Short mmCIF file of C-alpha atoms and ligand atoms in Angstrom, two decimals:
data_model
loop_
_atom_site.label_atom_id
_atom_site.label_comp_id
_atom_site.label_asym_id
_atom_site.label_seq_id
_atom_site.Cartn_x
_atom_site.Cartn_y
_atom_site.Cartn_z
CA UNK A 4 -38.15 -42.79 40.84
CA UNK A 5 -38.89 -44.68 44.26
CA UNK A 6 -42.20 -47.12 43.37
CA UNK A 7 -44.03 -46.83 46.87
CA UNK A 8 -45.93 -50.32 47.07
CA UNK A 9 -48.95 -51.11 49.15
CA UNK A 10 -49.95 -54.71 50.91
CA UNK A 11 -51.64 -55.34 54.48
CA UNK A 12 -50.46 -57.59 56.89
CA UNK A 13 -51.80 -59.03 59.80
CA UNK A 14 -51.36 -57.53 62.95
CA UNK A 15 -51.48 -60.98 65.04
CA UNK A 16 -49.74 -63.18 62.49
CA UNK A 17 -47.74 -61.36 59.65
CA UNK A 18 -50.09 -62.98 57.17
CA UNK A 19 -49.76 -60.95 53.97
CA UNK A 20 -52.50 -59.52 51.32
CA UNK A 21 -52.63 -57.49 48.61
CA UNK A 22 -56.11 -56.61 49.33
CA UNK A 23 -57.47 -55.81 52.82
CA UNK A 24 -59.63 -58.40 54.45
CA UNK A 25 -62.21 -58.57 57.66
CA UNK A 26 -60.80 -61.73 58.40
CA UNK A 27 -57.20 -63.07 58.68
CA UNK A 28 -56.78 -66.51 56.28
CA UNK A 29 -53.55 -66.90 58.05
CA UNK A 30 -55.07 -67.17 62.75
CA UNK A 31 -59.11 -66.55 61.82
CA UNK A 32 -59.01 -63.23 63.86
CA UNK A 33 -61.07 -60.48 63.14
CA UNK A 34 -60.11 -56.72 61.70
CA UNK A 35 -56.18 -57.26 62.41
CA UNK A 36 -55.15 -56.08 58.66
CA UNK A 37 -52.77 -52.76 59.05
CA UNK A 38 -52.29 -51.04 55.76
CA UNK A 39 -47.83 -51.19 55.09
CA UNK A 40 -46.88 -48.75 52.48
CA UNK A 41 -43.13 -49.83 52.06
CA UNK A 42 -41.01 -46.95 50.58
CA UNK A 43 -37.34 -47.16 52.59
CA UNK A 44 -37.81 -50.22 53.67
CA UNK A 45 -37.92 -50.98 50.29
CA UNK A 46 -34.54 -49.17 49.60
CA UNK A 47 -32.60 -51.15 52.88
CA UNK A 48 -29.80 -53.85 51.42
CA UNK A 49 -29.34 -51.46 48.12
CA UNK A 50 -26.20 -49.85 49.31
CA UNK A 51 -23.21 -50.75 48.24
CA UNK A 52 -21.28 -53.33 51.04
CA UNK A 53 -18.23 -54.24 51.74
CA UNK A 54 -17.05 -57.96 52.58
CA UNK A 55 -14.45 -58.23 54.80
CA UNK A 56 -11.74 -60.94 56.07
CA UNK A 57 -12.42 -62.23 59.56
CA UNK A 58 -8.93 -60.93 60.25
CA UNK A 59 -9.74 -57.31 59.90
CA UNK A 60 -12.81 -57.79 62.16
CA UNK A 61 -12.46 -55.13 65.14
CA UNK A 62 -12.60 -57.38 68.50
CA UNK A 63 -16.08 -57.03 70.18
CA UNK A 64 -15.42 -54.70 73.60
CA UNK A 65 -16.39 -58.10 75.54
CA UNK A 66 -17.37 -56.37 78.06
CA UNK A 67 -19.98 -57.81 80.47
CA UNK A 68 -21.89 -55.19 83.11
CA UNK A 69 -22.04 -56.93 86.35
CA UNK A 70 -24.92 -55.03 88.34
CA UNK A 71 -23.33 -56.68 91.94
CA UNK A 72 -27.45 -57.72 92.39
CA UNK A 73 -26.35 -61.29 92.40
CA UNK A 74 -30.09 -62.82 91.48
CA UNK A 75 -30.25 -60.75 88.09
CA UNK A 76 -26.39 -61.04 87.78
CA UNK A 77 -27.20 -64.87 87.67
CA UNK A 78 -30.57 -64.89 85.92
CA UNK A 79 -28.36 -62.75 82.57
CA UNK A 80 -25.77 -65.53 82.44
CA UNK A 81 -23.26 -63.33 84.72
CA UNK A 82 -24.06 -59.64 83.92
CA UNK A 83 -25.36 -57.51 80.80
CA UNK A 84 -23.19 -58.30 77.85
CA UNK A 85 -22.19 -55.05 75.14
CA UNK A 86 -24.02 -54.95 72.21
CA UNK A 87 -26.39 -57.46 73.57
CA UNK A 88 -30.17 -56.86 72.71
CA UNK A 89 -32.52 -58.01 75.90
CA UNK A 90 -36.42 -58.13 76.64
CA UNK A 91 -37.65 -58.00 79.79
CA UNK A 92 -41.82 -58.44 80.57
CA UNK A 93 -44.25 -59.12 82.85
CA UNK A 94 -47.58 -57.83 83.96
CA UNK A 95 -48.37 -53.76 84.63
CA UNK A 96 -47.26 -52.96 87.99
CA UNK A 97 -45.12 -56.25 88.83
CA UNK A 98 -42.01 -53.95 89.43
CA UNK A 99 -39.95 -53.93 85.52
CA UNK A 100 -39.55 -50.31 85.52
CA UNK A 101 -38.10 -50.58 89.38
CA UNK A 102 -35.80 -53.73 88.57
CA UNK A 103 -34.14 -51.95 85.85
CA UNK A 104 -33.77 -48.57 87.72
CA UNK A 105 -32.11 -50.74 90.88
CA UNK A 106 -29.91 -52.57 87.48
CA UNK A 107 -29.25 -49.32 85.65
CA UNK A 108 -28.23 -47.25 89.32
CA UNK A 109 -25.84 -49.94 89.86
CA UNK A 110 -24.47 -50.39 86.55
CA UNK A 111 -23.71 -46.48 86.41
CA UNK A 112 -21.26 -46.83 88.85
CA UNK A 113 -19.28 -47.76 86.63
CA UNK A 114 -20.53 -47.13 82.89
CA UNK A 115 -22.85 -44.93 80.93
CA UNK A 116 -26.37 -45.30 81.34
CA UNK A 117 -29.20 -43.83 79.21
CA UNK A 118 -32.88 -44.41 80.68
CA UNK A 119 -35.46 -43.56 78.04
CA UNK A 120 -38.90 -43.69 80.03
CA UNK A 121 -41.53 -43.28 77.09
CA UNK A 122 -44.05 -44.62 79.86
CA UNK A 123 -43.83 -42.12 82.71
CA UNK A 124 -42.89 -38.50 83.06
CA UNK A 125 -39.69 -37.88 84.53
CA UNK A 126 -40.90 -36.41 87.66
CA UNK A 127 -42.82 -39.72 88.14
CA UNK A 128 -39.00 -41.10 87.45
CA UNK A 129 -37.50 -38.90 89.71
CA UNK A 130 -40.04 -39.86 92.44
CA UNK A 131 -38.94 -43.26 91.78
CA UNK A 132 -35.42 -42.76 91.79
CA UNK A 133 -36.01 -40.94 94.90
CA UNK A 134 -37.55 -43.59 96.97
CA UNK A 135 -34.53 -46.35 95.52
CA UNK A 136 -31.96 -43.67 95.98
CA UNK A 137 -30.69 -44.52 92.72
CA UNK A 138 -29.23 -40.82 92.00
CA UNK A 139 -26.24 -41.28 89.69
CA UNK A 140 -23.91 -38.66 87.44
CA UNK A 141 -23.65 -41.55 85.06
CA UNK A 142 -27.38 -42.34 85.18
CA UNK A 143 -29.32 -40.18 82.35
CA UNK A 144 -32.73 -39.60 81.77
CA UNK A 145 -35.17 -38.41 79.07
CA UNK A 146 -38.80 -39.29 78.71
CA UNK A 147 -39.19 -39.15 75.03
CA UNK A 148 -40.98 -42.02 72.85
CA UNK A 149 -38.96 -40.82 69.55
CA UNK A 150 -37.02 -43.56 68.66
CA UNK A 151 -35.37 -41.52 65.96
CA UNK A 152 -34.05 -38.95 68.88
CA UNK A 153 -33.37 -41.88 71.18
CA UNK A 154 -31.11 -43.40 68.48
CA UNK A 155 -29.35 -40.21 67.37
CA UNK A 156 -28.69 -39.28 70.89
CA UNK A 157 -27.38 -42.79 71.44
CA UNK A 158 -24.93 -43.22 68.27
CA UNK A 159 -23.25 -39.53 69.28
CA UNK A 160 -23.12 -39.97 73.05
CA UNK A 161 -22.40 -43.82 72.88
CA UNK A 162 -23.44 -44.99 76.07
CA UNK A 163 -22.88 -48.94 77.53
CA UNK A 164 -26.34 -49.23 78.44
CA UNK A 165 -29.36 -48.27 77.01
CA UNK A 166 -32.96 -49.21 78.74
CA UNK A 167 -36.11 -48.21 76.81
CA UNK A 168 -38.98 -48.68 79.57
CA UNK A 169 -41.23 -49.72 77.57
CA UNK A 170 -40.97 -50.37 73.75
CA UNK A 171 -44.43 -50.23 73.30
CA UNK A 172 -44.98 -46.71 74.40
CA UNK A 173 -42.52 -45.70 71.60
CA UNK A 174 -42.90 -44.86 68.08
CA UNK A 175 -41.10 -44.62 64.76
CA UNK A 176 -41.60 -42.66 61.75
CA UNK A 177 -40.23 -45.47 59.96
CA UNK A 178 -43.18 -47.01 58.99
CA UNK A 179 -46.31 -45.99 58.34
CA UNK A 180 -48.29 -48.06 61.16
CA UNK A 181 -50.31 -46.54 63.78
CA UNK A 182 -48.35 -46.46 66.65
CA UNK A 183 -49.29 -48.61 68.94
CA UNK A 184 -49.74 -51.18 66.69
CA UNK A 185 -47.04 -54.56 66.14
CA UNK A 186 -46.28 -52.56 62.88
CA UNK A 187 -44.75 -50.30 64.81
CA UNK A 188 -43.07 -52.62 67.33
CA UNK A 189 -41.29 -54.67 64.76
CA UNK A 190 -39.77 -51.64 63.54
CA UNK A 191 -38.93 -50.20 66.32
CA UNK A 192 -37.33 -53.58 67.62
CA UNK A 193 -35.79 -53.98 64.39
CA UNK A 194 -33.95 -50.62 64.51
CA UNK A 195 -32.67 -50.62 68.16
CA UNK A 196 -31.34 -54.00 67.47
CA UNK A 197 -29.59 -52.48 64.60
CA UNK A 198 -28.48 -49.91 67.02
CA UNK A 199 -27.53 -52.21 69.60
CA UNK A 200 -25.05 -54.66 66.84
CA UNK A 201 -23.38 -51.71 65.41
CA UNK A 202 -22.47 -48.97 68.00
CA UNK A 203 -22.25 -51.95 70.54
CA UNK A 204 -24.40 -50.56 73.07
CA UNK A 205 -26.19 -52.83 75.18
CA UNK A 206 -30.34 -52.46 75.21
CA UNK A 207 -32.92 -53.62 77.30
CA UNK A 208 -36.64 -52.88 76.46
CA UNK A 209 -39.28 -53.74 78.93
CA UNK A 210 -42.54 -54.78 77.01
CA UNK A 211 -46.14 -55.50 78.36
CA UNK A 212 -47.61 -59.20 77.68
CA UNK A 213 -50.86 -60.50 76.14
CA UNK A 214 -53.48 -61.73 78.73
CA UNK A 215 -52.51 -65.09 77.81
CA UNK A 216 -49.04 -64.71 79.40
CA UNK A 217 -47.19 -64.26 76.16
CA UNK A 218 -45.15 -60.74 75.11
CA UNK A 219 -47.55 -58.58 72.99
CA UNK A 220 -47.09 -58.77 69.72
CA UNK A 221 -46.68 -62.47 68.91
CA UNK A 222 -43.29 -63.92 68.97
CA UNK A 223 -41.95 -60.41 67.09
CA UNK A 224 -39.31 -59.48 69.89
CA UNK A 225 -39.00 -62.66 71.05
CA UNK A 226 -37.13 -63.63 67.38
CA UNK A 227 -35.75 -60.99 67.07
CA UNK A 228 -33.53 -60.32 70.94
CA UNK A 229 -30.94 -61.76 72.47
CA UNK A 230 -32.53 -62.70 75.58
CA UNK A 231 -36.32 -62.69 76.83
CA UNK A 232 -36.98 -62.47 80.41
CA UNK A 233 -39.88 -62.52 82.61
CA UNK A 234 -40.61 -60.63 85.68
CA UNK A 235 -43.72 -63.02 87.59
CA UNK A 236 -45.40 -62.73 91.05
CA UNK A 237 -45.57 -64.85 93.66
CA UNK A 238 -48.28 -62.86 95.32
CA UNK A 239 -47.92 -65.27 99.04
CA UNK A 240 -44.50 -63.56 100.25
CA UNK A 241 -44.56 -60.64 97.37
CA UNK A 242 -42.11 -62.38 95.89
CA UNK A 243 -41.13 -61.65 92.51
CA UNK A 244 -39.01 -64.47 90.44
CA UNK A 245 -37.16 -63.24 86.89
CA UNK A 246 -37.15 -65.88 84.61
CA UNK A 247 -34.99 -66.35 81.33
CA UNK A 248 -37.03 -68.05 79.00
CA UNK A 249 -34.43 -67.10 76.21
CA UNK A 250 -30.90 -66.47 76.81
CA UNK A 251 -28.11 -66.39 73.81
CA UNK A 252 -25.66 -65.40 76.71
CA UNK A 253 -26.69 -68.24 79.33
CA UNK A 254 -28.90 -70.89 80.62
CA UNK A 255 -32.44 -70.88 80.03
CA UNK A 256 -35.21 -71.28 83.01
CA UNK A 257 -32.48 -69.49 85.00
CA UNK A 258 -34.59 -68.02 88.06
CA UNK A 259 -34.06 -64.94 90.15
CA UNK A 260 -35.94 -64.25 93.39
CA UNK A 261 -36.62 -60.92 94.71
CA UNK A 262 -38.97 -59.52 97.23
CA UNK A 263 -40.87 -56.12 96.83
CA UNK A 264 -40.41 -53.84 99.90
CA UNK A 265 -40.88 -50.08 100.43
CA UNK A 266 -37.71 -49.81 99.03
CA UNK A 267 -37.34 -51.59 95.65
CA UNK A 268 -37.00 -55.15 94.86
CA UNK A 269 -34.61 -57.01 97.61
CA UNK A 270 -33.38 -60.09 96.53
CA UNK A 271 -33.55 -63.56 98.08
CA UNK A 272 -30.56 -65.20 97.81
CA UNK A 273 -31.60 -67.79 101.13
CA UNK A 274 -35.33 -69.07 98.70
CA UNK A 275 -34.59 -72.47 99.40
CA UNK A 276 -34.62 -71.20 103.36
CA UNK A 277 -37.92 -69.15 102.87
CA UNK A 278 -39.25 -72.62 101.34
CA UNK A 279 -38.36 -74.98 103.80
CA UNK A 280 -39.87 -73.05 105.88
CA UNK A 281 -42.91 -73.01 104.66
CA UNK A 282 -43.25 -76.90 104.50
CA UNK A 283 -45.65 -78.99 107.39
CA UNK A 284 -44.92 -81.94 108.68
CA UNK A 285 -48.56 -83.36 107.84
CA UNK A 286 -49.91 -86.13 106.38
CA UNK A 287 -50.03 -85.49 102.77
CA UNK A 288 -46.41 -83.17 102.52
CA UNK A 289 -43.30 -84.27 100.52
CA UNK A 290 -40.47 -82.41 99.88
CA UNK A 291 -38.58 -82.80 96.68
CA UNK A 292 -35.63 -81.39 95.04
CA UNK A 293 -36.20 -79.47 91.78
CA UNK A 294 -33.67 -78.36 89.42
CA UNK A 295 -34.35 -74.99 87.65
CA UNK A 296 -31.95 -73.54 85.53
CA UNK A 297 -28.51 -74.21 86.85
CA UNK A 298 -29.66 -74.86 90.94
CA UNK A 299 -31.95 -76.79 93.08
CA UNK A 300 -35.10 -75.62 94.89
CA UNK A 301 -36.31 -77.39 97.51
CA UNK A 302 -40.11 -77.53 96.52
CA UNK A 303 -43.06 -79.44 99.11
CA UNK A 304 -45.88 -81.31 97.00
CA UNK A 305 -49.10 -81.45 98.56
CA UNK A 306 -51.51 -84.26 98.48
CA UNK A 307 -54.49 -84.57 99.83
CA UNK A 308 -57.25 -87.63 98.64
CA UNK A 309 -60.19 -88.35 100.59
CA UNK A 310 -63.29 -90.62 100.13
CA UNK A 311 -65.28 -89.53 96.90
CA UNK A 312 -69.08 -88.77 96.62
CA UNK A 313 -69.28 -88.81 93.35
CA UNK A 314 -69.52 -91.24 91.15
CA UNK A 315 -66.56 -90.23 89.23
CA UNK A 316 -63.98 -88.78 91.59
CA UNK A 317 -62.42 -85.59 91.12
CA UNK A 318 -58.41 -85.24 89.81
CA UNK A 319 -57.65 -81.13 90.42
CA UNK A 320 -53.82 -80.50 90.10
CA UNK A 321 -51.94 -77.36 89.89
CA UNK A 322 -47.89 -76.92 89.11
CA UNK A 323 -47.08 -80.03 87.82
CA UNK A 324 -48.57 -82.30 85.18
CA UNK A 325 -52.30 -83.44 86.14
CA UNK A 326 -51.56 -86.92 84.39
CA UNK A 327 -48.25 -87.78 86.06
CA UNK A 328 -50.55 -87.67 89.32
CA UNK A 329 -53.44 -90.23 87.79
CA UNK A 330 -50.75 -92.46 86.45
CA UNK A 331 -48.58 -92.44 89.78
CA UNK A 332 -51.76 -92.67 91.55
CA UNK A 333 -52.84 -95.78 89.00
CA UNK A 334 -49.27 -97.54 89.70
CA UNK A 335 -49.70 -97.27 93.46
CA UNK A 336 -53.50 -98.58 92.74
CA UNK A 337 -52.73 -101.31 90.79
CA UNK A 338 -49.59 -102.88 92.71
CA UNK A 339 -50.72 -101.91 96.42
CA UNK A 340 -54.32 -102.43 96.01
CA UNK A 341 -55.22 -99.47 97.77
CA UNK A 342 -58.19 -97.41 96.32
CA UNK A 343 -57.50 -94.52 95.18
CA UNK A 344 -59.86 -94.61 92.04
CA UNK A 345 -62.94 -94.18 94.47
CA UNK A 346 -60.81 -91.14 95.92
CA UNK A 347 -60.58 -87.63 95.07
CA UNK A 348 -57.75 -86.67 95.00
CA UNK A 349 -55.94 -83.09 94.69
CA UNK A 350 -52.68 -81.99 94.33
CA UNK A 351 -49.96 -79.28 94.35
CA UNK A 352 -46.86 -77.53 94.17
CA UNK A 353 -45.92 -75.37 97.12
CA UNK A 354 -45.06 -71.57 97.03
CA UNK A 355 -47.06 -71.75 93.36
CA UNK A 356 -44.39 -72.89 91.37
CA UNK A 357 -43.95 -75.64 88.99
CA UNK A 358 -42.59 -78.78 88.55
CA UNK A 359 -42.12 -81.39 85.46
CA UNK A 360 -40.18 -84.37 84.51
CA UNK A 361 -39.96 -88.07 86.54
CA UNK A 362 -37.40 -86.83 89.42
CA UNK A 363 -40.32 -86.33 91.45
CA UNK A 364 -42.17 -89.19 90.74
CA UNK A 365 -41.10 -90.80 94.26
CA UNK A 366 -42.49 -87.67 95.86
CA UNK A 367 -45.64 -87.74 94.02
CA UNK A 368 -45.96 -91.15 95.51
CA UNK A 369 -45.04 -90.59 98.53
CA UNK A 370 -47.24 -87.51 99.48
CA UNK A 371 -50.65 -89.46 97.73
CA UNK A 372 -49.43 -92.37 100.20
CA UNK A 373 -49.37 -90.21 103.40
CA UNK A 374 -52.23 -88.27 102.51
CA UNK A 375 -54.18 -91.98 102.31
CA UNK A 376 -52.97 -93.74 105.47
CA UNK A 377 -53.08 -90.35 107.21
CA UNK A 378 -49.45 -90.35 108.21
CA UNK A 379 -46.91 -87.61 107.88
CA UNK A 380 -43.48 -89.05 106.02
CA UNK A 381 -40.23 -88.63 108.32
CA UNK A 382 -39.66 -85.24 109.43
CA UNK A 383 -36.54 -83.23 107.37
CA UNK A 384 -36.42 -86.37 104.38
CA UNK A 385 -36.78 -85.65 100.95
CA UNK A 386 -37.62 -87.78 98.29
CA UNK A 387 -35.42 -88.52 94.58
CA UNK A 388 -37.00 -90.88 92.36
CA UNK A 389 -38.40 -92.02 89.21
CA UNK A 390 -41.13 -94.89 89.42
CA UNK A 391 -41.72 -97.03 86.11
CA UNK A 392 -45.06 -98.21 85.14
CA UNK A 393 -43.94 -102.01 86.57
CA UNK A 394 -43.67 -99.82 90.40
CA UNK A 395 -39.92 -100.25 90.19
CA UNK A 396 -37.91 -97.26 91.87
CA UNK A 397 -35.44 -96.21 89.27
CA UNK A 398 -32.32 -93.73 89.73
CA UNK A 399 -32.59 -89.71 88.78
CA UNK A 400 -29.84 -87.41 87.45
CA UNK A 401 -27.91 -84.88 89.05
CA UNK A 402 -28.35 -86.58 92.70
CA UNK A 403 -24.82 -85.29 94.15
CA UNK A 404 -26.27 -81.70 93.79
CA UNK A 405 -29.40 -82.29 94.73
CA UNK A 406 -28.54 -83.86 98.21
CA UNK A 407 -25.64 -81.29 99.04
CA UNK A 408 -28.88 -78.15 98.56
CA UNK A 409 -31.23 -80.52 100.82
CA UNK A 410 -28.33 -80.83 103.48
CA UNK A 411 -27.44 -77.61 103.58
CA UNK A 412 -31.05 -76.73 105.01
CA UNK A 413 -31.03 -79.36 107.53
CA UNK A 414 -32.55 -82.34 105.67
CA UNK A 415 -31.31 -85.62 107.57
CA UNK A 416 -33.11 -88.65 105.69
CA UNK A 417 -32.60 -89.11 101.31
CA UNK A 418 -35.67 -91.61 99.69
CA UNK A 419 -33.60 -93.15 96.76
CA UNK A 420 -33.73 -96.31 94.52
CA UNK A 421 -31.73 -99.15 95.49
CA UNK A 422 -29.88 -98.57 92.46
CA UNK A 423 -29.20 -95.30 92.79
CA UNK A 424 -24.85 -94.00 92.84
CA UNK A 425 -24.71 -91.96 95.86
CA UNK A 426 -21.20 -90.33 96.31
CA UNK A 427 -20.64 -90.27 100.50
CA UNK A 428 -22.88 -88.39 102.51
CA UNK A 429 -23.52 -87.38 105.95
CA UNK A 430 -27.22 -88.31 105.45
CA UNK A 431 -29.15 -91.51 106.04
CA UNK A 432 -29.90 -92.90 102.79
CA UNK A 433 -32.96 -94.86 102.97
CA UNK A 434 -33.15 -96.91 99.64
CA UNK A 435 -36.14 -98.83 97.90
CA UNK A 436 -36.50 -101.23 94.86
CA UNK A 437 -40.66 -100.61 94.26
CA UNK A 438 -43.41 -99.27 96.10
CA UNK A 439 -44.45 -102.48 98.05
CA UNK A 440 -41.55 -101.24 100.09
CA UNK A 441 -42.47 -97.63 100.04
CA UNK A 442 -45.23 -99.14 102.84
CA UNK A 443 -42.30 -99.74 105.20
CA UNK A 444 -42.68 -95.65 106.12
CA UNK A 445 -46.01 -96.23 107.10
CA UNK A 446 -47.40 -97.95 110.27
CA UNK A 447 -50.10 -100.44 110.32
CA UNK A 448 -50.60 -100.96 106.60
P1 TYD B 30 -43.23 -50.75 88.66
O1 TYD B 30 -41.77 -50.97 88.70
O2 TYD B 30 -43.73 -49.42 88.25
O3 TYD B 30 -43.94 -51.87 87.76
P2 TYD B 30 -43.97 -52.05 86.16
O4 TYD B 30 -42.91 -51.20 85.57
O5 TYD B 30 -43.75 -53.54 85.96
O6 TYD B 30 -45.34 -51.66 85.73
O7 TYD B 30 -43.76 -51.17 90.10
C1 TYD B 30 -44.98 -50.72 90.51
C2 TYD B 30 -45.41 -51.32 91.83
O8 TYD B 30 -44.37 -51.58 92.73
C3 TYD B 30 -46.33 -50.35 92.46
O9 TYD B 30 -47.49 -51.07 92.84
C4 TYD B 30 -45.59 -49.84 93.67
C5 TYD B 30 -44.63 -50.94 93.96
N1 TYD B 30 -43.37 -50.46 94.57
C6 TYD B 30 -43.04 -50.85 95.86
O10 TYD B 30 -43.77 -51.57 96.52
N2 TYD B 30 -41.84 -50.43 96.38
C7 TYD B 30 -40.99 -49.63 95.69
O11 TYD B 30 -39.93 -49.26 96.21
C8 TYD B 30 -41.36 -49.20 94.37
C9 TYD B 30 -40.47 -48.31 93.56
C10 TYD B 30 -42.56 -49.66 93.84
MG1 MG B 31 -43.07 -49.59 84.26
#
């Protein structure tokens, strides 16, 4: 006789009771105990098994999907990988379920593709599909939230590509949850990644995040997938930039840049042009070189500091670490004399994004610098530095690849440490040893 056991677990944090409580022990939130009545969960692992010599291992298909949309090509490490288990979220309405019609359309050209839409009906899909022209014999729809159906349908028909738009919408009689809930998520996770290692059928599942930014249902899919990517907006040129924050198949912080138009997502291959573009020759601008993921964008930091009337002046920074500023701005203080502590002073990152690490410590510099003696740094120049806290300029990584981006948009002039290994160029390197000589750029000071 099957014993059918009882406990509740917290919906936010997994904590487990026997008894049901108002308040989770385990994250203090209120009312998030789900009742779990475990019954073949309890039975999984009982069958008998098999173990096997690597020899007689079947070799894995290897096959990776190339979608021939070089920014999400890039972003998955070179294409969708069989058998591979993928996340992809972002906010309602940012453009998932388009991206991964555009991906699946394109992937059909050449391999089976099953689109389950448990979020919209399929003439909403077919509108859609419509619009992006993404009309395919290969490309199959069906807008039922059964996983059980979904996965039966899957394991007979076998296709290379499964996308489940979203995972949340679905439900599973597996467990006993409510559906909705992260009970229900796990399991449904749990079984498609099952689905996904043993018929070797690639799935991606788009899933909704938390307000705070995170995928809902804390760090469940996230463990549990292959890869985790992000779909953000950059509302100035409705840009959209995927992200890999977790990648088993390539490198993380990997970004993609696509543009929404009346006809789909169109990617941006030229960003760093779009950027430079954007940058003013003002007092106050920088431009730096920032390496995300495996390439270089070509980012402008933005100073601007001005007289205070307060007595304590004001430090707002966005896109890059607020105390990098103070302490650059406390180095140039301290071994310049200039005042910058009776300054306000605010900062940021161009185009939104964000920056860390010391490579653009010179830049930082530089742009509070020109923003104080009212003086725009030479036109098309960029700046590559680390500063220590004794004002010394001091060498960054990765230089060679850095320059060749920044030259191939027209930059003419490289701020470097003295001591920095510069393979030849065809730019004017202008080299410094601390940030007395950083004054040399300005006139009159
Ligand atoms: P959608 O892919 O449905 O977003 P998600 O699945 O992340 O919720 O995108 C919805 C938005 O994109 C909607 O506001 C309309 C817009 N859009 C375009 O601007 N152009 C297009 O070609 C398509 C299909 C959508
Ligand atoms: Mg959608």
């Amino acid at each position: 006789m099957t014993k059918i056991k009882t406990h509740f677990q917290c919906d936010n944090c997994n904590y487990n009771t026997v008894k049901w409580l108002g308040c989770c022990p385990g994250c203090k939130q209120w009312e998030t105990f789900q009742e779990i009545t475990e019954t073949k969960t309890a039975k999984r692992g009982l069958a008998s098994l098999d173990l096997v010599s690597i020899h007689s291992v079947p070799q894995s298909k290897n096959i990776t999907m190339v979608s021939n949309i070089p920014e999400w090509d890039r972003v998955l490490g070179g294409g969708i990988i069989a058998g591979s288990f993928l996340v992809l979220t972002g906010d309602p309405g940012i453009g998932k379920s388009t991206l991964l019609l555009q991906v699946s359309n394109n992937i059909a050209k050449k391999q089976k593709v099953f689109y389950f839409s448990s979020e919209e009906s399929l003439q909403q899909v077919k509108n859609r599909a419509e619009r992006l022209e993404c009309i395919n014999e290969n490309l199959l729809f069906s807008d039922t939230a059964n996983l059980e159906s979904i996965i039966a349908i899957a394991q007979k028909e076998k296709p290379d590509l499964l996308i489940i738009d979203s995972i949340q919408n679905c439900y599973t009689s597996q467990t006993q949850t409510v559906p909705g809930s992260i009970g229900q998520l796990r399991e449904s996770a749990f079984l498609l990644m099952r689905l996904a290692k043993e018929s070797d059928i690639a799935t991606i599942v788009s899933g909704h995040i938390t307000k705070e930014g995170n995928i809902a249902g804390p760090k469940t899919l996230e463990h549990i997938v292959d890869g985790v990517f992000y779909l953000q907006g950059e509302d100035r040129w409705q840009t959209r930039i995927l992200r890999s924050v977790k990648n088993r198949f390539g490198t993380i912080n990997e970004l993609g840049f696509f543009q929404m138009t009346q006809s789909g997502l169109q990617e941006m291959p030229n960003i760093n042009q779009h950027l430079i573009d954007q940058v003013s020759h003002s007092p106050g601008s920088v431009l730096v070189s920032f390496i995300e993921g495996s390439r270089p964008l070509l980012l402008e930091l933005q100073a601007l500091t001005i007289s205070s009337k307060l007595g304590i002046p004001q430090r707002v920074v966005s896109g890059i670490d607020h105390k990098q500023v103070v302490l650059l701005a406390a180095i140039l203080e301290k071994y310049l004399q200039i005042k910058l502590s009776t300054h306000d002073i605010f900062f940021k990152v161009g185009g939104g994004f964000k920056v860390k690490g010391s490579s653009t410590d010179l830049g930082i510099a530089l742009a509070l610098l020109s923003s104080y003696f009212q003086q725009p740094i030479p036109h098309k120049s960029i700046a590559l530095g680390e500063i220590s806290l004794t004002g010394h300029i001091k060498p960054i990584n990765q230089i060679g690849m850095h320059i060749k981006e920044a030259e191939k948009f027209g930059i003419k002039q490289i701020f470097v440490s003295k001591d920095q290994k510069i393979e030849k160029t065809k730019s004017s390197i202008k080299r410094f040893c601390n940030v007395y000589e950083l004054l040399s750029l300005f006139e009159n000071v």
